[in-house]
Coordinates of C-alpha atoms and ligand atoms in Angstrom, one line a residue:
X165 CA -45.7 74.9 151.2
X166 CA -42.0 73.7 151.2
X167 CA -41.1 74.2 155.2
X168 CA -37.7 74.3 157.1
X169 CA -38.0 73.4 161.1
X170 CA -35.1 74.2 162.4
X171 CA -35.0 72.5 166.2
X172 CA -37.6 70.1 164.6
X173 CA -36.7 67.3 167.2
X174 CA -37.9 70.2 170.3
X175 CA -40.3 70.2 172.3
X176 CA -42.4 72.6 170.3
X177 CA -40.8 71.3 167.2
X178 CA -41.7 67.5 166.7
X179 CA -45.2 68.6 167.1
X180 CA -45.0 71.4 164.9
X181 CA -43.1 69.3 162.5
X182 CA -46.0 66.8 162.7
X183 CA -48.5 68.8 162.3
X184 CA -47.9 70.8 159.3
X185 CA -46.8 67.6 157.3
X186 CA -50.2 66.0 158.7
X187 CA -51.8 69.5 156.7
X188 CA -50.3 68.5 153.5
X189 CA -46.9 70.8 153.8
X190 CA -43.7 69.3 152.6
X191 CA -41.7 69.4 155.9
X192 CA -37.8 69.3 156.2
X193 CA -36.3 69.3 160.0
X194 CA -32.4 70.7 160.6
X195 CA -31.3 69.8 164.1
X196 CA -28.0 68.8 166.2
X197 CA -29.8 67.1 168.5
X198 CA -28.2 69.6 171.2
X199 CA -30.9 69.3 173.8
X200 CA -31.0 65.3 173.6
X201 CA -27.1 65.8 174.3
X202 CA -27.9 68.6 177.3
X203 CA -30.2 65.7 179.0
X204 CA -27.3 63.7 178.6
X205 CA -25.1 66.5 179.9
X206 CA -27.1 66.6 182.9
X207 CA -27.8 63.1 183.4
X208 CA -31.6 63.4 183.2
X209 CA -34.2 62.1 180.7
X210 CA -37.4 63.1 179.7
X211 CA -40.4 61.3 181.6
X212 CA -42.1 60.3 178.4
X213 CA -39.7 58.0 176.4
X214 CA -38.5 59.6 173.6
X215 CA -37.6 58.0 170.3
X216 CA -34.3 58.2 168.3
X217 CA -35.4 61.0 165.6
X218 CA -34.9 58.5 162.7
X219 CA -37.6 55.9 164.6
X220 CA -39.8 59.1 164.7
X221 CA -39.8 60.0 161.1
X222 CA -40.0 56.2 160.0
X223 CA -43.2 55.8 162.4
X224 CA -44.6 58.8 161.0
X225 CA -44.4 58.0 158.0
X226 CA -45.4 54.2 158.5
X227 CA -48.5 55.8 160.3
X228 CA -49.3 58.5 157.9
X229 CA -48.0 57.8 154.2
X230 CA -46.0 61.2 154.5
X231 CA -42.5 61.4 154.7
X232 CA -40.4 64.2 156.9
X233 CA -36.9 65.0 155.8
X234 CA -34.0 65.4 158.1
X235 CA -30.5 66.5 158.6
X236 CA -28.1 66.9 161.2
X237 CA -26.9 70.3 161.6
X238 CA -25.5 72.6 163.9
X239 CA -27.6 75.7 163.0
X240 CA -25.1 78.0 165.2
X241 CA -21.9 76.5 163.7
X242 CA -22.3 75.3 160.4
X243 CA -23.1 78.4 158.0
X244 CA -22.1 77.0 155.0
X245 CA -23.9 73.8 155.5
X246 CA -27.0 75.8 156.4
X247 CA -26.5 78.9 153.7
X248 CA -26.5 75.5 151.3
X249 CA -29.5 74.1 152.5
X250 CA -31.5 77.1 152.0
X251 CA -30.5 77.6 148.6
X252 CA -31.1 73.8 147.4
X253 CA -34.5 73.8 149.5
X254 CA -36.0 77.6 148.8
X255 CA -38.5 77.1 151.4
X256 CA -41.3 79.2 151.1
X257 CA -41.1 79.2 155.3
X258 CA -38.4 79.0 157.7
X259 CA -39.6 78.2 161.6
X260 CA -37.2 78.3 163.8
X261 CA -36.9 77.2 167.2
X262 CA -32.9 76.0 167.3
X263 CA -32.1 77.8 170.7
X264 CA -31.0 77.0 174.1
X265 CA -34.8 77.5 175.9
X266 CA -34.0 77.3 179.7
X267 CA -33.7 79.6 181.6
X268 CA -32.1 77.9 184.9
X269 CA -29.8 76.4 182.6
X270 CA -28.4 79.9 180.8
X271 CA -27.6 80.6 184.5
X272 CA -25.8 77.6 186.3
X273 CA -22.6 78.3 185.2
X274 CA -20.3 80.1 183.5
X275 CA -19.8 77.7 180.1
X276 CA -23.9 77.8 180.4
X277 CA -24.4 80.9 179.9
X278 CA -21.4 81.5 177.4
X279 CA -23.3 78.7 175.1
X280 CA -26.7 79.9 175.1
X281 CA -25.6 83.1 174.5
X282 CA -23.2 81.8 171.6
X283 CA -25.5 79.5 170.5
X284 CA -28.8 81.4 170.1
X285 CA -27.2 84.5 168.5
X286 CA -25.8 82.8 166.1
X287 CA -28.2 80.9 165.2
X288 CA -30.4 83.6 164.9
X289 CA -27.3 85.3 162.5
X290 CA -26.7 82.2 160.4
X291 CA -30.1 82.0 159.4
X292 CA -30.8 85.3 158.4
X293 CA -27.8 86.1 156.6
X294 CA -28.5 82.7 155.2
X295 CA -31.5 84.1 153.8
X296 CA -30.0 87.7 152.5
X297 CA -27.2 85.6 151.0
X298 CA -29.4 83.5 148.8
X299 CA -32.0 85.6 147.9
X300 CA -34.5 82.9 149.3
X301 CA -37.2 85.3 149.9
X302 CA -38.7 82.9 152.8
X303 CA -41.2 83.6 155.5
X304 CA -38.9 83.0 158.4
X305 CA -41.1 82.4 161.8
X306 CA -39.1 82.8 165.5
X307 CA -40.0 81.8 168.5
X308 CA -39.5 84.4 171.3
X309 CA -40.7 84.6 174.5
X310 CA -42.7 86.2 176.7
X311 CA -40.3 87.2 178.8
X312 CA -38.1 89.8 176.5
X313 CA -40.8 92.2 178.6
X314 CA -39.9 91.9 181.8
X315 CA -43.4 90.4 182.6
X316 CA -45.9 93.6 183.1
X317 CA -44.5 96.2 185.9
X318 CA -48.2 97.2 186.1
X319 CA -49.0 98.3 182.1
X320 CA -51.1 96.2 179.1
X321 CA -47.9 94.5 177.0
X322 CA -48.8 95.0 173.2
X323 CA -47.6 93.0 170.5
X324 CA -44.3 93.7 170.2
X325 CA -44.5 97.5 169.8
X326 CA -44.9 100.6 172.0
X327 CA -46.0 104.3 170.8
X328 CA -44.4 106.9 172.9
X329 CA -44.3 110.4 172.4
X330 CA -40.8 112.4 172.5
X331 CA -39.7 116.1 171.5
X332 CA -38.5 116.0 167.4
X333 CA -35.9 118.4 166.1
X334 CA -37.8 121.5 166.0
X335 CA -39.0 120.7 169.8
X336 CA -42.5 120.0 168.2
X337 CA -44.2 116.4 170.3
X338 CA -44.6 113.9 167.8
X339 CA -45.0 110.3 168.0
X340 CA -43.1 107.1 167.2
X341 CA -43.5 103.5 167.1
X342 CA -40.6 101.7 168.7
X343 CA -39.6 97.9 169.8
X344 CA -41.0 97.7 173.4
X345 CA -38.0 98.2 176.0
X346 CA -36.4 94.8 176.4
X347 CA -36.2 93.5 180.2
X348 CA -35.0 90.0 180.5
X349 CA -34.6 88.0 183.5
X350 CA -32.1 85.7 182.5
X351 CA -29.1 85.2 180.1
X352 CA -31.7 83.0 177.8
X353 CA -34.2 85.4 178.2
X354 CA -31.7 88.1 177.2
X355 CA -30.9 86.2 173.7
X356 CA -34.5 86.8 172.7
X357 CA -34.4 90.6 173.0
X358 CA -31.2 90.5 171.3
X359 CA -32.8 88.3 168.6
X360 CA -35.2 91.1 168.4
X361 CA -32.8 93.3 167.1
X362 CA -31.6 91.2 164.3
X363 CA -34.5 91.0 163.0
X364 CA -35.0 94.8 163.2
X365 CA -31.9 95.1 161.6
X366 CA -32.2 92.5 158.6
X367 CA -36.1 93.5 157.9
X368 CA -35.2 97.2 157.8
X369 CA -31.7 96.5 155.6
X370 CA -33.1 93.8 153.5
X371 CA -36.0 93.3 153.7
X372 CA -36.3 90.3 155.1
X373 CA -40.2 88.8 156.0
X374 CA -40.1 87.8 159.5
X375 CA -42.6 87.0 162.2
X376 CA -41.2 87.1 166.1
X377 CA -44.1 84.6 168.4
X378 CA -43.5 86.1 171.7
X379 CA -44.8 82.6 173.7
X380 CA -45.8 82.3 176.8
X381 CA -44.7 79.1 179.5
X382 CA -46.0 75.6 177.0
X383 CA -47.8 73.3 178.8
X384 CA -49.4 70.0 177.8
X385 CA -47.2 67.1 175.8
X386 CA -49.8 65.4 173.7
X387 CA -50.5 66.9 170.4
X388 CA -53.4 65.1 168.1
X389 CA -50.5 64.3 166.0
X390 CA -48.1 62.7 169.0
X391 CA -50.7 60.4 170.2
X392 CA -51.2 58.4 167.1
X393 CA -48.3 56.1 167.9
X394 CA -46.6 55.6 171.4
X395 CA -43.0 56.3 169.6
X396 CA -44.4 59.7 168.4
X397 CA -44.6 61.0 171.9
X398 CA -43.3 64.4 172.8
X399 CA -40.7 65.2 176.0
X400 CA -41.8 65.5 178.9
X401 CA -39.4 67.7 180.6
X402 CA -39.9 67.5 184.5
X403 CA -36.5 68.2 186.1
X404 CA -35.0 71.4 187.6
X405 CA -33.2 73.2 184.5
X406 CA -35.5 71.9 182.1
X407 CA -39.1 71.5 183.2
X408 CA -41.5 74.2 183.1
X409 CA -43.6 75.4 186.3
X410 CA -47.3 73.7 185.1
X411 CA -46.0 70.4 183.8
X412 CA -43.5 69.9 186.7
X413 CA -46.5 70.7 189.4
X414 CA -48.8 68.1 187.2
X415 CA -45.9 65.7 187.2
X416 CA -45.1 66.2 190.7
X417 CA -48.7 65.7 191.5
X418 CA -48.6 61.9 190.0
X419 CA -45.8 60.9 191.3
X420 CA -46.3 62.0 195.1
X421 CA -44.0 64.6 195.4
X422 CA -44.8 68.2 196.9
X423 CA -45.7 71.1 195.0
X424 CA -42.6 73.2 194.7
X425 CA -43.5 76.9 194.6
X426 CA -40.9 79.2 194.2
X427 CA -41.2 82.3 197.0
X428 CA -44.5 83.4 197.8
X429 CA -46.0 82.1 193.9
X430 CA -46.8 85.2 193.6
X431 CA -45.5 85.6 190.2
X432 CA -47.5 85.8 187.4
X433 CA -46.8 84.2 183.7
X434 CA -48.8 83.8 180.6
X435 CA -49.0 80.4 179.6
X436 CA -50.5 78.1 176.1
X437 CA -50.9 74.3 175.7
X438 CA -48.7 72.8 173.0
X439 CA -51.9 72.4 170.6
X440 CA -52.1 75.7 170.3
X441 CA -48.4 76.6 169.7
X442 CA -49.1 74.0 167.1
X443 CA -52.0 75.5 165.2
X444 CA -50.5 79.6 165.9
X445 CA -47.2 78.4 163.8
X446 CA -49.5 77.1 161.1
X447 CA -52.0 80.8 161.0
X448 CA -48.4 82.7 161.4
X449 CA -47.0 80.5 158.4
X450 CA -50.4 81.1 156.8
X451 CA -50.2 84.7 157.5
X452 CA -47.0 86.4 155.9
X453 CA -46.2 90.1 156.1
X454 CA -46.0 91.4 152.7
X455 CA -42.8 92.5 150.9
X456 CA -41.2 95.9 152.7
X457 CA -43.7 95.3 156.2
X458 CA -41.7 95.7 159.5
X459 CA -41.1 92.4 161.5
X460 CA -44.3 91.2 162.9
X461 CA -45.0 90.3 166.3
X462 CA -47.5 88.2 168.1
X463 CA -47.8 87.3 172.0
X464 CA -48.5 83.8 171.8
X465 CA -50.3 83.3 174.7
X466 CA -53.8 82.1 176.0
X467 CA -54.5 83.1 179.5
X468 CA -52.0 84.5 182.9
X469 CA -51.9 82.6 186.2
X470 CA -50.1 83.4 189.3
X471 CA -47.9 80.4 190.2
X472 CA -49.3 79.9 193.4
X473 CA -53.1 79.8 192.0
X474 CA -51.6 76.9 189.6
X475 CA -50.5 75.0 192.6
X476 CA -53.8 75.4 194.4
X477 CA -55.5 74.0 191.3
X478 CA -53.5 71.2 191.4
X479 CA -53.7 70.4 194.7
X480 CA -57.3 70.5 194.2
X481 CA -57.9 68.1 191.4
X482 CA -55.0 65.6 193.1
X483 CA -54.6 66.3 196.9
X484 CA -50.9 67.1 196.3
X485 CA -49.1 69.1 199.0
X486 CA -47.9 72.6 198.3
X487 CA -44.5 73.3 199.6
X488 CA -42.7 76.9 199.0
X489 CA -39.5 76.7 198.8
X490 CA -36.5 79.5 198.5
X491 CA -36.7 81.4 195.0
X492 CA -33.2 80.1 193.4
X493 CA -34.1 83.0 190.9
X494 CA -33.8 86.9 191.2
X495 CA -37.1 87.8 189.8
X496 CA -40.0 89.6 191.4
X497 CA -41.5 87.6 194.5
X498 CA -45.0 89.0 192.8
X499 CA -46.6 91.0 189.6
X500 CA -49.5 91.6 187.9
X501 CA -49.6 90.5 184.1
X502 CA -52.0 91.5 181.1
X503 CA -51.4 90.7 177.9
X504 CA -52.8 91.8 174.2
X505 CA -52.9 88.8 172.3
X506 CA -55.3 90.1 170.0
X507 CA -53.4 89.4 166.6
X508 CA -53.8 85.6 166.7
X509 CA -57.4 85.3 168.5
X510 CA -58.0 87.6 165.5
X511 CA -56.4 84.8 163.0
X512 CA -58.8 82.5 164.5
X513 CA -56.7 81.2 167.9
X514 CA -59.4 79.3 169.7
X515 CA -57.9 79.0 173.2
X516 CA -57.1 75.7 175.4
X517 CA -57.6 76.5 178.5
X518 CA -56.3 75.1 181.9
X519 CA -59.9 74.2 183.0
X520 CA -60.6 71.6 180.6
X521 CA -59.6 68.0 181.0
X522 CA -55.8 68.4 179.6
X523 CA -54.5 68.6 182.8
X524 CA -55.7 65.2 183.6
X525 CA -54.7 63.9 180.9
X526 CA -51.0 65.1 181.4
X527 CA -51.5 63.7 185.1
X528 CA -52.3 60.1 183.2
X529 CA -48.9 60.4 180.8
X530 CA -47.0 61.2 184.0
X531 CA -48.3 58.1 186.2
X532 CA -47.7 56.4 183.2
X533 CA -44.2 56.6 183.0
X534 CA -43.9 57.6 186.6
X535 CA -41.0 54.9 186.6
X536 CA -38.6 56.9 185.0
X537 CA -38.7 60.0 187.0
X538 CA -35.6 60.6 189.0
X539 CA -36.8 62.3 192.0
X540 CA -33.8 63.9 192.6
X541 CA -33.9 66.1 189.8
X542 CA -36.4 67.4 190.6
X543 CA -35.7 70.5 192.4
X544 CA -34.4 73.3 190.8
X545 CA -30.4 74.0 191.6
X546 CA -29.4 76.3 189.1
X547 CA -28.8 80.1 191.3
X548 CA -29.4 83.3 189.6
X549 CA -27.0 84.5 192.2
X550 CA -24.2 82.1 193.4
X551 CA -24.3 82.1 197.1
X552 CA -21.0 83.8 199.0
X553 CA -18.8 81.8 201.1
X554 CA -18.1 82.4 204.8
X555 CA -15.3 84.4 203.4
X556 CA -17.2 86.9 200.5
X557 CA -15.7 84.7 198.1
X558 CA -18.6 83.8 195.5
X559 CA -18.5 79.9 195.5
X560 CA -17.5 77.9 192.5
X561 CA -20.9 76.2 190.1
X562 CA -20.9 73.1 189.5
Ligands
NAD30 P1 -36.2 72.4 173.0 O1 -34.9 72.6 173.6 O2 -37.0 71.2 173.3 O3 -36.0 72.4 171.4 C1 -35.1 73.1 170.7 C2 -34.5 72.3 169.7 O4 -33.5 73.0 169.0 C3 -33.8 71.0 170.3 O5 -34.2 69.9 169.6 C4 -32.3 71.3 170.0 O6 -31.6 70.1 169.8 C5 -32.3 72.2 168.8 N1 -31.2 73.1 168.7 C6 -30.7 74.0 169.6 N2 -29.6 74.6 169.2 C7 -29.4 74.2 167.9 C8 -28.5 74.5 166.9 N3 -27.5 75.3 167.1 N4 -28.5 73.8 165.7 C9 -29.5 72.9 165.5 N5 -30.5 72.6 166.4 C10 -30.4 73.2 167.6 O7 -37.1 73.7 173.3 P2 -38.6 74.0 173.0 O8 -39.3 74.0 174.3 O9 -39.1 73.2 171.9 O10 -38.5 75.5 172.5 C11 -38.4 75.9 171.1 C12 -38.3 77.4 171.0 O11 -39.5 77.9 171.5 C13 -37.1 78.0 171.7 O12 -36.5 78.9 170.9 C14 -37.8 78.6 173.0 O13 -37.1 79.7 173.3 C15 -39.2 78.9 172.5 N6 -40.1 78.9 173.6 C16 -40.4 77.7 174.3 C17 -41.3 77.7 175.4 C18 -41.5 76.5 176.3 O14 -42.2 76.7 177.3 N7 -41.0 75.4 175.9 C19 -42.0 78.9 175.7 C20 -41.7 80.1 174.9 C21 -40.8 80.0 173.9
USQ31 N1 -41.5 78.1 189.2 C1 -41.9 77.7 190.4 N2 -41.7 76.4 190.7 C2 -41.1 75.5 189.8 C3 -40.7 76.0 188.6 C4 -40.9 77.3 188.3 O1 -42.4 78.4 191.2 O2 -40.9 74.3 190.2 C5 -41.7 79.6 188.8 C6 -40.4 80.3 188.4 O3 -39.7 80.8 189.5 C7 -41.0 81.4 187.5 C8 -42.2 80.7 186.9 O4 -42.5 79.6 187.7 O5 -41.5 82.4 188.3 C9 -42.0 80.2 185.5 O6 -40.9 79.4 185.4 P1 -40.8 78.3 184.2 O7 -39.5 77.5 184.5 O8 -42.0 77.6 184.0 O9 -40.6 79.2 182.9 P2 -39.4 80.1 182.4 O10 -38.1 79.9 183.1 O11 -39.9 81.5 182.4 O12 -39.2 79.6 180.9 C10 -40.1 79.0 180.2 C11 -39.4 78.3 179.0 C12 -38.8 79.4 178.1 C13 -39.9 80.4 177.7 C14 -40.6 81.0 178.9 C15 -41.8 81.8 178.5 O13 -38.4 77.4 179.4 O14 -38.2 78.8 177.0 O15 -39.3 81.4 177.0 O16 -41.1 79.9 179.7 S1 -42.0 83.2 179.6 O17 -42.0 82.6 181.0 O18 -43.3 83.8 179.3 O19 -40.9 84.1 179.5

């Protein structure tokens, strides 16, 4: 299959971008390089050293015989570019990933938030107008998150959907099928559930074949793909905006520092290691929804942990010191979770699970490049709500 990536230098996307070129698919990556930019932005790096995309595409191809196209683009801000793009390249596929991800980042400041929300929407837009515009009748792939929920208050999420039960016009019950209410925690977490929408929009309108991965917290870094060559490694995103909760405790873990649990950890997330991001993408690509189906969606996730329980496990493989500091977030201080993920265990997801020896190997790529962490970045600043002055004055970000 021809197969856009757009964020193909992520996180999620090198490895996804890796992967379905090492399956035979002919991969092209679009990407402006924003988050490389943001590490710049915030003067932080990522622990594993990352190489300049071109060195990554010329090693993987050195490595592997195949070759990965790429371009520079600014999904959000270059229409024409992109609308172009998808009409020389009619991809049969269309993954895309190009949005701000953090969370604590959408909410340190007022040009924060304004990008994320700028930049994720209209992504989002570009690329499916893109798509109407050019007739390119591709598979187009999104990752969501988890958290467009509102992470359980007590019920079983479904896949995207929820049947309830209202009054119709002659005052008969009857039942409908409708986008499970949005709750999102933070400005980035509030682009998904717009996103959502879009997709309604443009599937009901035109028709459009889309496929919304609702994914859980990614941990791991390693993909089989990233570890043939040193310069194929992924990021390793340990600091405050950036990191997420199991990689920062594993990192924190090798390099001495305490364990830092936010409130009581009572809070509980569903979570999947990068290899299996990896392989869902590739059943979701292989999976279409057939011409005139609604959007599809899928909870990417494997299993739920309450932060707290991932920092005793931690601390119980490496002796690391749990510390719980103030919650810089407004979330709940604790929840139950449970998920139906039953549409991708169905497609075959064998699960990675937290058990197995991944998290020791994750401990090994942290000591490795211990060297570059800067420890302090490594708590999280960013408030959900800025603190008031003496005065009642909210205080200024920065
Ligand atoms: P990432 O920031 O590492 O990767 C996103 C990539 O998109 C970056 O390379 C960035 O430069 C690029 N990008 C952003 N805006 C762009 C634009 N306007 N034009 C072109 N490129 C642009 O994030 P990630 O962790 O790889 O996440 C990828 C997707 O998966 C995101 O949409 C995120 O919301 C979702 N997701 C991530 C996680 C996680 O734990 N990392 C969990 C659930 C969902
Ligand atoms: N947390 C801690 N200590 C830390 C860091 C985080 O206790 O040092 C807590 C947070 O307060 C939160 C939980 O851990 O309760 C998860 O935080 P996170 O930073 O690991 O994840 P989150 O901000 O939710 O965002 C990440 C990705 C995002 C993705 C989301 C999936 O950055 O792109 O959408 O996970 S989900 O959480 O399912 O919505």
């Amino acid at each position: 299959m021809k197969i856009l990536i757009l964020g193909g230098d992520g996180f999620c996307g090198w490895p996804t971008a890796l992967h379905l070129s090492g399956r035979g698919h002919d991969v092209t990556i679009i990407d402006n390089l924003s988050r490389r930019h943001i590490d710049n932005e915030l003067g932080v790096t990522s622990l594993t050293p990352i190489a300049p995309i071109d060195v990554r595409l010329d090693i993987w191809k050195r490595t592997t015989g195949r070759t990965i196209a790429a371009l520079h683009m600014d999904v959000a801000r270059e229409y024409d570019r992109l609308e172009a793009t998808i009409d020389r390249l009619a991809p049969d596929a269309i993954v895309h990933f190009a949005e701000q991800r953090s969370a604590p980042y959408s909410m340190k400041h007022a040009r924060a938030k304004r990008y994320t929300l700028e930049n994720n929407l209209a992504a989002t837009q570009n690329v499916l107008c893109a798509l109407v515009e050019t007739g390119v009748d591709a598979h187009l792939v999104h990752l969501g998150t988890m958290g467009v929920y509102g992470y359980g208050g007590g019920l079983r999420i479904p896949e995207g959907y929820l049947t309830v039960e209202v009054d119709d016009s002659a005052g008969a019950r009857t039942q409908r099928e409708i986008l499970f209410p949005p709750d999102p925690g933070s400005i980035y977490h509030m682009t998904k559930t717009q996103d959502q929408l879009l997709f309604y929009f443009y599937n009901k309108n035109d028709g459009l074949r889309i496929t919304d991965l609702h994914q859980g917290v990614v941990w791991g870094t390693q993909t089989r793909e990233t570890r043939l060559d040193e310069r194929l490694i992924n990021r390793f995103d340990y600091d405050g905006d950036y990191g997420t909760v199991l990689n920062r405790f594993l990192m924190q873990a090798a390099v001495g520092h305490d364990l830092t649990v936010h409130g009581s950890g009572g809070q509980t997330r569903a979570f999947i290691h990068i290899q299996d991001t990896v392989r869902c993408i590739e059943m979701a690509i292989g999976n279409a929804p057939n011409a005139g189906e609604r959007v599809r969606i899928y909870n990417q996730m494997t299993e739920t942990w309450r932060v707290g329980e991932l920092a005793k496990l931690v601390a119980g493989l490496t002796g690391a010191r749990i510390r719980h500091m103030d919650n810089p977030r407004r979330e709940a201080a604790e929840n139950d979770l449970c998920v139906d993920n039953r549409c991708l265990l169905d497609l075959g997801l064998e699960p990675t699970t937290l058990r197995g020896q991944l998290l020791g190997e994750i401990i090994d790529v942290a000591q490795r490049y211990a060297d570059r962490c800067d420890e302090t970045r490594i708590l999280s600043t960013s408030q959900w709500v800025r603190p008031q002055t003496p005065d009642g004055d909210r205080a200024l970000a920065v």
